[in-house]
CSV table of C-alpha atoms and ligand atoms in Angstrom, one decimal:
chain,number,residue,atom,x,y,z
A,1,UNK,CA,-29.6,-1.8,21.1
A,2,UNK,CA,-29.5,-0.6,17.5
A,3,UNK,CA,-26.5,-1.8,15.5
A,4,UNK,CA,-24.1,0.8,14.3
A,5,UNK,CA,-23.9,1.2,10.5
A,6,UNK,CA,-20.6,0.5,8.9
A,7,UNK,CA,-20.0,4.1,7.6
A,8,UNK,CA,-20.6,5.5,11.1
A,9,UNK,CA,-18.1,3.0,12.6
A,10,UNK,CA,-15.5,3.8,9.9
A,11,UNK,CA,-15.9,7.5,10.6
A,12,UNK,CA,-15.5,6.9,14.3
A,13,UNK,CA,-12.3,4.8,13.6
A,14,UNK,CA,-10.9,7.7,11.5
A,15,UNK,CA,-11.8,10.3,14.1
A,16,UNK,CA,-9.9,8.4,16.7
A,17,UNK,CA,-6.9,7.4,14.7
A,18,UNK,CA,-4.3,10.1,14.5
A,19,UNK,CA,-1.0,10.4,12.6
A,20,UNK,CA,1.9,9.2,14.8
A,21,UNK,CA,4.9,11.4,15.5
A,22,UNK,CA,7.7,11.6,12.9
A,23,UNK,CA,11.2,10.2,12.8
A,24,UNK,CA,14.1,10.5,10.5
A,25,UNK,CA,15.5,7.4,8.9
A,26,UNK,CA,18.2,6.6,6.4
A,27,UNK,CA,16.9,6.3,2.9
A,28,UNK,CA,17.4,2.6,2.7
A,29,UNK,CA,15.4,2.1,5.8
A,30,UNK,CA,12.5,4.1,4.4
A,31,UNK,CA,11.0,1.4,2.2
A,32,UNK,CA,7.4,0.7,3.1
A,33,UNK,CA,7.1,3.8,5.3
A,34,UNK,CA,5.1,6.9,4.6
A,35,UNK,CA,6.8,10.3,3.8
A,36,UNK,CA,6.3,12.9,6.4
A,37,UNK,CA,8.0,15.7,4.4
A,38,UNK,CA,7.6,17.1,0.9
A,39,UNK,CA,10.6,16.3,-1.3
A,40,UNK,CA,12.0,18.8,-3.8
A,41,UNK,CA,14.7,18.4,-6.4
A,42,UNK,CA,18.1,19.3,-5.2
A,43,UNK,CA,19.3,20.4,-8.6
A,44,UNK,CA,18.3,20.7,-12.2
A,45,UNK,CA,17.7,17.3,-13.8
A,46,UNK,CA,19.5,16.5,-16.0
A,47,UNK,CA,22.2,18.6,-14.2
A,48,UNK,CA,23.9,19.5,-17.5
A,49,UNK,CA,23.2,19.1,-21.3
A,50,UNK,CA,24.2,15.5,-22.2
A,51,UNK,CA,24.0,12.9,-24.9
A,52,UNK,CA,21.1,10.4,-25.0
A,53,UNK,CA,23.0,8.2,-27.4
A,54,UNK,CA,26.4,6.9,-28.3
A,55,UNK,CA,27.5,8.8,-31.4
A,56,UNK,CA,28.9,12.1,-32.5
A,57,UNK,CA,28.3,15.6,-31.1
A,58,UNK,CA,27.9,18.0,-34.0
A,59,UNK,CA,26.4,21.3,-35.1
A,60,UNK,CA,23.0,20.7,-36.8
A,61,UNK,CA,23.7,23.5,-39.3
A,62,UNK,CA,26.6,21.4,-40.7
A,63,UNK,CA,24.2,18.6,-41.7
A,64,UNK,CA,22.5,20.2,-44.7
A,65,UNK,CA,22.2,17.4,-47.3
A,66,UNK,CA,23.3,13.7,-47.3
A,67,UNK,CA,26.6,12.0,-46.7
A,68,UNK,CA,28.2,15.0,-45.0
A,69,UNK,CA,31.8,14.6,-44.0
A,70,UNK,CA,32.9,16.0,-40.6
A,71,UNK,CA,36.4,16.0,-39.1
A,72,UNK,CA,36.7,14.0,-35.9
A,73,UNK,CA,38.5,16.2,-33.4
A,74,UNK,CA,38.0,14.5,-30.0
A,75,UNK,CA,36.1,12.3,-27.7
A,76,UNK,CA,34.1,12.7,-24.5
A,77,UNK,CA,32.8,9.9,-22.3
A,78,UNK,CA,30.3,9.8,-19.4
A,79,UNK,CA,31.9,11.4,-16.4
A,80,UNK,CA,34.4,13.1,-18.7
A,81,UNK,CA,34.7,16.5,-20.5
A,82,UNK,CA,35.7,17.5,-23.9
A,83,UNK,CA,38.9,19.5,-24.3
A,84,UNK,CA,37.9,20.6,-27.7
A,85,UNK,CA,35.2,22.8,-29.0
A,86,UNK,CA,33.0,21.6,-31.9
A,87,UNK,CA,33.7,24.1,-34.7
A,88,UNK,CA,32.1,24.2,-38.1
A,89,UNK,CA,32.8,21.0,-40.0
A,90,UNK,CA,33.9,19.0,-37.0
A,91,UNK,CA,32.5,16.3,-34.7
A,92,UNK,CA,33.4,14.9,-31.3
A,93,UNK,CA,32.9,11.2,-30.5
A,94,UNK,CA,30.4,11.1,-27.6
A,95,UNK,CA,28.9,8.4,-25.3
A,96,UNK,CA,25.6,8.2,-23.5
A,97,UNK,CA,25.5,10.5,-20.5
A,98,UNK,CA,28.6,12.5,-21.5
A,99,UNK,CA,28.3,16.3,-21.5
A,100,UNK,CA,27.7,18.0,-24.8
A,101,UNK,CA,30.9,19.8,-25.8
A,102,UNK,CA,30.9,23.5,-26.4
A,103,UNK,CA,29.7,24.5,-29.9
A,104,UNK,CA,27.7,21.3,-30.4
A,105,UNK,CA,23.9,21.2,-30.3
A,106,UNK,CA,23.0,17.8,-31.7
A,107,UNK,CA,24.1,14.1,-31.4
A,108,UNK,CA,24.2,11.9,-34.5
A,109,UNK,CA,23.7,8.3,-33.4
A,110,UNK,CA,26.6,6.0,-34.3
A,111,UNK,CA,24.3,3.9,-36.5
A,112,UNK,CA,23.7,6.8,-38.8
A,113,UNK,CA,27.3,7.3,-39.6
A,114,UNK,CA,30.4,5.7,-41.2
A,115,UNK,CA,33.9,6.4,-40.1
A,116,UNK,CA,36.6,7.1,-42.7
A,117,UNK,CA,40.0,7.7,-41.2
A,118,UNK,CA,39.8,10.9,-39.2
A,119,UNK,CA,36.4,11.8,-40.7
A,120,UNK,CA,32.9,10.6,-40.2
A,121,UNK,CA,30.2,10.6,-42.8
A,122,UNK,CA,26.7,11.4,-41.7
A,123,UNK,CA,24.2,9.8,-43.9
A,124,UNK,CA,21.2,12.1,-43.3
A,125,UNK,CA,20.3,15.4,-41.7
A,126,UNK,CA,19.0,15.5,-38.1
A,127,UNK,CA,16.9,18.1,-36.3
A,128,UNK,CA,18.7,20.5,-34.1
A,129,UNK,CA,18.8,19.2,-30.6
A,130,UNK,CA,18.3,15.6,-31.6
A,131,UNK,CA,19.5,13.2,-28.9
A,132,UNK,CA,20.5,15.9,-26.6
A,133,UNK,CA,19.1,15.8,-23.0
A,134,UNK,CA,18.8,19.4,-21.9
A,135,UNK,CA,19.7,20.6,-18.5
A,136,UNK,CA,16.5,21.0,-16.3
A,137,UNK,CA,14.2,19.5,-19.0
A,138,UNK,CA,12.9,16.9,-16.4
A,139,UNK,CA,13.1,19.0,-13.2
A,140,UNK,CA,14.2,22.4,-12.1
A,141,UNK,CA,16.2,22.8,-8.9
A,142,UNK,CA,13.7,23.2,-6.0
A,143,UNK,CA,10.8,21.7,-7.9
A,144,UNK,CA,8.4,19.7,-5.7
A,145,UNK,CA,8.4,16.0,-6.6
A,146,UNK,CA,7.0,13.8,-3.8
A,147,UNK,CA,4.3,14.9,-1.3
A,148,UNK,CA,4.0,14.2,2.4
A,149,UNK,CA,1.7,11.2,2.8
A,150,UNK,CA,3.2,9.2,-0.1
A,151,UNK,CA,3.9,5.5,0.5
A,152,UNK,CA,7.5,4.8,-0.1
A,153,UNK,CA,8.0,2.0,-2.6
A,154,UNK,CA,11.0,1.1,-4.8
A,155,UNK,CA,10.2,3.9,-7.2
A,156,UNK,CA,10.1,6.5,-4.5
A,157,UNK,CA,13.4,5.2,-3.0
A,158,UNK,CA,15.0,5.6,-6.5
A,159,UNK,CA,13.5,9.1,-6.9
A,160,UNK,CA,14.8,10.3,-3.5
A,161,UNK,CA,18.3,8.9,-4.2
A,162,UNK,CA,18.1,10.8,-7.5
A,163,UNK,CA,17.8,14.0,-5.6
A,164,UNK,CA,20.4,13.1,-3.0
A,165,UNK,CA,18.2,12.4,0.0
A,166,UNK,CA,20.4,10.5,2.4
A,167,UNK,CA,17.8,10.4,5.2
A,168,UNK,CA,14.1,11.1,5.1
A,169,UNK,CA,11.4,12.1,7.5
A,170,UNK,CA,8.7,9.4,7.9
A,171,UNK,CA,5.8,8.7,10.2
A,172,UNK,CA,6.6,6.3,13.0
A,173,UNK,CA,5.5,2.7,12.6
A,174,UNK,CA,2.4,1.9,14.6
A,175,UNK,CA,3.2,-0.5,17.4
A,176,UNK,CA,0.6,-3.2,17.2
A,177,UNK,CA,0.0,-6.1,19.7
A,178,UNK,CA,-2.1,-9.2,18.9
A,179,UNK,CA,-3.8,-11.3,21.5
A,180,UNK,CA,-6.1,-14.3,21.0
A,181,UNK,CA,-8.5,-15.4,23.6
A,182,UNK,CA,-10.5,-18.6,24.1
A,183,UNK,CA,-10.4,-21.7,26.3
A,184,UNK,CA,-10.6,-23.9,23.1
A,185,UNK,CA,-8.0,-22.1,21.1
A,186,UNK,CA,-4.6,-23.8,20.7
A,187,UNK,CA,-1.6,-22.3,18.9
A,188,UNK,CA,0.0,-24.0,15.9
A,189,UNK,CA,2.3,-26.8,17.0
A,190,UNK,CA,0.5,-27.3,20.3
A,191,UNK,CA,-1.4,-30.5,20.9
A,192,UNK,CA,-5.1,-30.5,20.8
A,193,UNK,CA,-5.9,-32.3,24.1
A,194,UNK,CA,-9.6,-32.5,23.4
A,195,UNK,CA,-11.7,-33.0,20.2
A,196,UNK,CA,-13.3,-29.6,21.0
A,197,UNK,CA,-10.0,-27.7,20.8
A,198,UNK,CA,-9.4,-25.7,17.7
A,199,UNK,CA,-6.4,-24.3,16.0
A,200,UNK,CA,-5.6,-20.6,16.3
A,201,UNK,CA,-5.3,-18.9,13.0
A,202,UNK,CA,-6.4,-15.4,14.0
A,203,UNK,CA,-3.3,-14.3,15.8
A,204,UNK,CA,-1.1,-15.3,12.9
A,205,UNK,CA,-3.3,-13.8,10.3
A,206,UNK,CA,-3.5,-10.5,12.2
A,207,UNK,CA,0.3,-10.4,12.9
A,208,UNK,CA,1.0,-10.8,9.2
A,209,UNK,CA,-1.6,-8.4,8.1
A,210,UNK,CA,-0.3,-5.7,10.4
A,211,UNK,CA,3.2,-6.4,9.2
A,212,UNK,CA,2.0,-6.0,5.7
A,213,UNK,CA,0.9,-2.5,6.6
A,214,UNK,CA,4.3,-1.6,7.8
A,215,UNK,CA,3.6,-1.9,11.6
A,216,UNK,CA,5.9,-3.2,14.3
A,217,UNK,CA,3.9,-6.2,15.6
A,218,UNK,CA,4.2,-8.3,18.7
A,219,UNK,CA,2.4,-11.5,19.6
A,220,UNK,CA,0.9,-11.5,23.1
A,221,UNK,CA,-0.1,-15.2,22.8
A,222,UNK,CA,-3.4,-16.8,23.7
A,223,UNK,CA,-5.2,-16.4,27.0
A,224,UNK,CA,-8.0,-18.4,28.4
A,225,UNK,CA,-11.6,-17.0,28.8
A,226,UNK,CA,-10.7,-15.7,32.3
A,227,UNK,CA,-11.4,-12.1,33.2
A,228,UNK,CA,-8.2,-11.8,35.3
A,229,UNK,CA,-6.0,-13.0,32.5
A,230,UNK,CA,-7.6,-10.7,30.0
A,231,UNK,CA,-7.4,-7.8,32.4
A,232,UNK,CA,-3.7,-8.4,32.9
A,233,UNK,CA,-3.1,-7.9,29.2
A,234,UNK,CA,-5.5,-4.9,28.9
A,235,UNK,CA,-3.7,-3.2,31.7
A,236,UNK,CA,-0.6,-3.0,29.4
A,237,UNK,CA,-2.6,-1.7,26.5
A,238,UNK,CA,-1.0,1.7,26.5
A,239,UNK,CA,2.4,0.2,25.6
A,240,UNK,CA,1.0,-0.1,22.1
A,241,UNK,CA,-0.6,2.2,19.6
A,242,UNK,CA,-3.1,-0.5,18.7
A,243,UNK,CA,-4.1,-3.6,20.6
A,244,UNK,CA,-5.9,-6.3,18.6
A,245,UNK,CA,-7.8,-9.0,20.5
A,246,UNK,CA,-9.8,-11.9,19.0
A,247,UNK,CA,-12.7,-13.7,20.5
A,248,UNK,CA,-14.9,-13.0,23.4
A,249,UNK,CA,-16.7,-9.9,22.2
A,250,UNK,CA,-20.2,-11.4,21.6
A,251,UNK,CA,-22.9,-11.6,24.2
A,252,UNK,CA,-22.1,-15.1,25.5
A,253,UNK,CA,-21.4,-15.6,29.2
A,254,UNK,CA,-17.8,-16.3,28.4
A,255,UNK,CA,-17.3,-13.3,26.2
A,256,UNK,CA,-15.1,-11.6,28.7
A,257,UNK,CA,-13.1,-9.3,26.4
A,258,UNK,CA,-16.0,-6.9,26.0
A,259,UNK,CA,-17.0,-7.2,29.6
A,260,UNK,CA,-13.4,-6.5,30.9
A,261,UNK,CA,-13.0,-3.6,28.5
A,262,UNK,CA,-16.1,-2.0,29.8
A,263,UNK,CA,-15.3,-2.8,33.5
A,264,UNK,CA,-11.9,-1.3,33.2
A,265,UNK,CA,-13.5,2.0,32.1
A,266,UNK,CA,-12.0,2.1,28.6
A,267,UNK,CA,-13.9,4.5,26.4
A,268,UNK,CA,-16.0,2.3,24.1
A,269,UNK,CA,-16.3,3.8,20.7
A,270,UNK,CA,-18.6,1.2,19.2
A,271,UNK,CA,-19.7,-2.3,19.9
A,272,UNK,CA,-21.8,-4.4,17.4
A,273,UNK,CA,-22.1,-3.2,13.9
A,274,UNK,CA,-24.8,-3.7,11.3
A,275,UNK,CA,-22.4,-5.9,9.2
A,276,UNK,CA,-22.1,-9.6,8.4
A,277,UNK,CA,-19.9,-11.2,9.4
A,278,UNK,CA,-18.1,-9.5,12.3
A,279,UNK,CA,-21.2,-8.1,13.9
A,280,UNK,CA,-19.8,-8.2,17.5
A,281,UNK,CA,-16.7,-6.2,16.7
A,282,UNK,CA,-15.8,-3.7,19.4
A,283,UNK,CA,-13.6,-0.6,19.4
A,284,UNK,CA,-12.4,1.1,22.5
A,285,UNK,CA,-9.8,3.6,23.5
A,286,UNK,CA,-7.4,4.0,26.5
A,287,UNK,CA,-5.4,7.2,26.3
A,288,UNK,CA,-4.0,7.2,22.7
A,289,UNK,CA,-4.3,3.5,22.3
A,290,UNK,CA,-6.9,2.0,20.1
A,291,UNK,CA,-8.3,-1.3,21.1
A,292,UNK,CA,-10.1,-3.4,18.5
A,293,UNK,CA,-11.9,-6.4,19.9
A,294,UNK,CA,-12.3,-8.6,16.8
A,295,UNK,CA,-14.6,-11.6,16.8
A,296,UNK,CA,-13.2,-15.1,17.0
A,297,UNK,CA,-14.6,-16.4,13.8
A,298,UNK,CA,-11.6,-16.4,11.5
A,299,UNK,CA,-13.4,-14.7,8.6
A,300,UNK,CA,-15.0,-12.1,10.9
A,301,UNK,CA,-11.6,-11.4,12.4
A,302,UNK,CA,-9.8,-10.8,9.1
A,303,UNK,CA,-12.7,-8.9,7.5
A,304,UNK,CA,-13.0,-6.6,10.5
A,305,UNK,CA,-9.3,-6.0,10.2
A,306,UNK,CA,-9.6,-5.1,6.5
A,307,UNK,CA,-12.6,-2.8,6.9
A,308,UNK,CA,-11.9,-1.1,10.2
A,309,UNK,CA,-8.4,-1.7,11.5
A,310,UNK,CA,-6.5,-1.2,8.2
A,311,UNK,CA,-7.9,2.3,7.7
A,312,UNK,CA,-6.8,3.2,11.2
A,313,UNK,CA,-3.3,1.9,10.7
A,314,UNK,CA,-3.0,3.7,7.4
A,315,UNK,CA,-4.2,7.0,8.9
A,316,UNK,CA,-1.7,6.6,11.8
A,317,UNK,CA,1.0,6.4,9.2
A,318,UNK,CA,-0.1,9.7,7.6
A,319,UNK,CA,-1.9,8.2,4.6
A,320,UNK,CA,-4.8,10.5,3.8
A,321,UNK,CA,-6.9,8.2,1.5
A,322,UNK,CA,-7.5,5.4,3.9
A,323,UNK,CA,-11.1,4.6,3.4
A,324,UNK,CA,-11.6,1.2,1.5
A,325,UNK,CA,-12.0,1.9,-2.2
A,326,UNK,CA,-15.2,0.8,-3.9
A,327,UNK,CA,-15.4,-0.3,-7.5
A,328,UNK,CA,-18.3,-1.5,-9.6
A,329,UNK,CA,-18.4,-4.9,-11.4
A,330,UNK,CA,-20.9,-7.1,-13.1
A,331,UNK,CA,-22.0,-10.1,-11.0
A,332,UNK,CA,-21.7,-13.4,-12.7
A,333,UNK,CA,-24.0,-15.5,-10.5
A,334,UNK,CA,-27.2,-15.0,-8.5
A,335,UNK,CA,-27.0,-14.4,-4.8
A,336,UNK,CA,-29.9,-14.5,-2.3
A,337,UNK,CA,-30.3,-14.4,1.5
A,338,UNK,CA,-33.1,-14.6,3.9
A,339,UNK,CA,-32.0,-12.0,6.5
A,340,UNK,CA,-31.1,-8.7,4.8
A,341,UNK,CA,-30.9,-6.6,8.0
A,342,UNK,CA,-27.1,-6.2,7.9
A,343,UNK,CA,-24.6,-5.2,5.2
A,344,UNK,CA,-22.8,-8.4,4.1
A,345,UNK,CA,-19.3,-8.7,2.8
A,346,UNK,CA,-18.7,-11.8,0.8
A,347,UNK,CA,-15.3,-13.1,-0.2
A,348,UNK,CA,-15.2,-12.8,-4.0
A,349,UNK,CA,-12.9,-12.5,-6.9
A,350,UNK,CA,-13.0,-9.9,-9.7
A,351,UNK,CA,-11.3,-9.8,-13.1
A,352,UNK,CA,-11.2,-7.7,-16.2
A,353,UNK,CA,-12.5,-8.9,-19.6
A,354,UNK,CA,-12.9,-6.6,-22.6
A,355,UNK,CA,-12.4,-3.5,-20.5
A,356,UNK,CA,-15.1,-4.5,-18.0
A,357,UNK,CA,-14.9,-5.8,-14.4
A,358,UNK,CA,-16.7,-9.0,-13.5
A,359,UNK,CA,-17.1,-10.5,-10.0
A,360,UNK,CA,-18.0,-14.0,-8.6
A,361,UNK,CA,-18.3,-14.8,-4.9
A,362,UNK,CA,-17.1,-17.8,-3.0
A,363,UNK,CA,-19.7,-20.4,-2.2
A,364,UNK,CA,-18.2,-20.5,1.3
A,365,UNK,CA,-20.2,-17.6,2.7
A,366,UNK,CA,-20.0,-18.5,6.4
A,367,UNK,CA,-17.9,-16.7,8.9
A,368,UNK,CA,-15.9,-19.8,10.1
A,369,UNK,CA,-14.8,-20.7,6.6
A,370,UNK,CA,-11.4,-19.0,6.3
A,371,UNK,CA,-10.6,-20.8,3.1
A,372,UNK,CA,-13.2,-18.6,1.4
A,373,UNK,CA,-10.2,-16.3,1.0
A,374,UNK,CA,-8.4,-18.7,-1.3
A,375,UNK,CA,-8.4,-17.0,-4.7
A,376,UNK,CA,-10.4,-14.1,-3.4
A,377,UNK,CA,-9.2,-10.6,-4.2
A,378,UNK,CA,-12.2,-8.5,-3.1
A,379,UNK,CA,-15.3,-8.3,-0.9
A,380,UNK,CA,-18.6,-8.2,-2.7
A,381,UNK,CA,-20.8,-5.8,-0.8
A,382,UNK,CA,-24.5,-6.8,-0.3
A,383,UNK,CA,-26.2,-3.7,1.1
A,384,UNK,CA,-28.8,-3.6,3.9
A,385,UNK,CA,-32.3,-4.6,2.8
A,386,UNK,CA,-31.0,-6.3,-0.3
A,387,UNK,CA,-32.2,-9.9,-0.3
A,388,UNK,CA,-31.0,-10.9,-3.7
A,389,UNK,CA,-28.6,-10.0,-6.4
A,390,UNK,CA,-29.0,-11.3,-10.0
A,391,UNK,CA,-26.3,-12.4,-12.4
A,392,UNK,CA,-25.6,-9.5,-14.8
A,393,UNK,CA,-26.3,-6.8,-12.1
A,394,UNK,CA,-23.8,-4.1,-11.3
A,395,UNK,CA,-22.5,-4.6,-7.8
A,396,UNK,CA,-20.0,-2.9,-5.6
A,397,UNK,CA,-16.7,-4.6,-4.7
A,398,UNK,CA,-13.8,-3.6,-2.3
A,399,UNK,CA,-10.6,-5.0,-3.7
A,400,UNK,CA,-8.0,-6.2,-1.2
B,1,AMP,P1,-15.9,-16.1,19.9
B,1,AMP,O1,-15.8,-14.8,19.2
B,1,AMP,O2,-15.0,-16.2,21.1
B,1,AMP,O3,-17.4,-16.3,20.2
B,1,AMP,O4,-15.5,-17.2,19.0
B,1,AMP,C1,-16.2,-17.4,17.8
B,1,AMP,C2,-15.6,-18.6,17.0
B,1,AMP,O5,-14.3,-18.4,16.6
B,1,AMP,C3,-15.5,-19.9,17.8
B,1,AMP,O6,-15.9,-21.0,17.0
B,1,AMP,C4,-14.1,-20.0,18.2
B,1,AMP,O7,-13.6,-21.3,18.5
B,1,AMP,C5,-13.4,-19.4,17.0
B,1,AMP,N1,-12.1,-18.8,17.4
B,1,AMP,C6,-11.8,-18.0,18.5
B,1,AMP,N2,-10.6,-17.6,18.5
B,1,AMP,C7,-10.0,-18.2,17.4
B,1,AMP,C8,-8.7,-18.1,16.9
B,1,AMP,N3,-7.7,-17.4,17.5
B,1,AMP,N4,-8.4,-18.7,15.7
B,1,AMP,C9,-9.4,-19.4,15.1
B,1,AMP,N5,-10.7,-19.5,15.5
B,1,AMP,C10,-11.0,-18.9,16.7
B,2,MG,MG1,-15.0,-17.5,22.7
């Protein structure tokens, strides 16, 4: 059977991943979530004309010439108000954030003045409006500021507090379950009874990666290569939005995950892609639940997550731009391969030098070598039918 190209698989992922229902949460719980409403300013910002400096509120027209003496008639601090008006020839002591008193239009910074008894001397003239923050100069009441689909980071939390959002509408977190399969696979801390047993890294990597994307994640443990055990877990698939399995999706006799998925009548969206590694990856659907059967090889597993599962989890949370972003960089070392049938994704690192991006790939190119991710910050894409890449060539990278 022909292998499915990556773009087609990604389109199928996005066609089948739908934004989850909404929920309202308190602002402080919204960190890392995705906005499901447009946010507008609740008021003009600043809400009133106020001082940008500690100094004196004056009338600019009084400041013609140098060393002008003005009579000090009052004081206004942040949170306060002035009881006096600024009349010709007078000044009011003012602090940052305090409202500009009636009659004043300019603030002279403290450092441009000298105080002499009840007078201040202003050393030089200032432009009218200097150091005054005008009502509404940043935002008008009702002005749109954050759009639905925005990821909420610390900045957005601050901005929403600024406009008095106590609670906010966000997309629900995808519920993700992670299952590892394999007779040889033992979890961390378990004893390896046989030399042929291996340590399970996939379940932990996937758990953390789903958490990183703001999901609610559960570990379903490790099951043996036994169809009944796998079936038992798959029967519960609809409890989750996304079920991630690892291992057992190739064509080997013991690759029961793909067999059981098919036997149970789940709708198979794709199985086997024209990519390297992670060729055997499978995607299926049961009701609204997406099932990703990721390969057991640790690199294949993590890579398939980045390239296929991550876009789905982003879309489910209402993020519109969820396709992996591609950049161009200059390759710094030759690459060649014999079999160029599939699109290969090498673990690589990129950096900036003199305004240009450069990229080098890890010599650990095989799919069992998880440490190829150490120091890596991108995939280097080697397209189908490309047998070699030369140092100095422009290549495509997908940062992660
Ligand atoms: P499979 O996809 O089941 O054919 O497994 C491919 C390779 O991945 C084998 O060498 C497995 O031992 C290894 N593998 C399977 N599951 C895991 C896991 N959870 N963690 C690390 N390696 C695994
Ligand atoms: Mg296996």
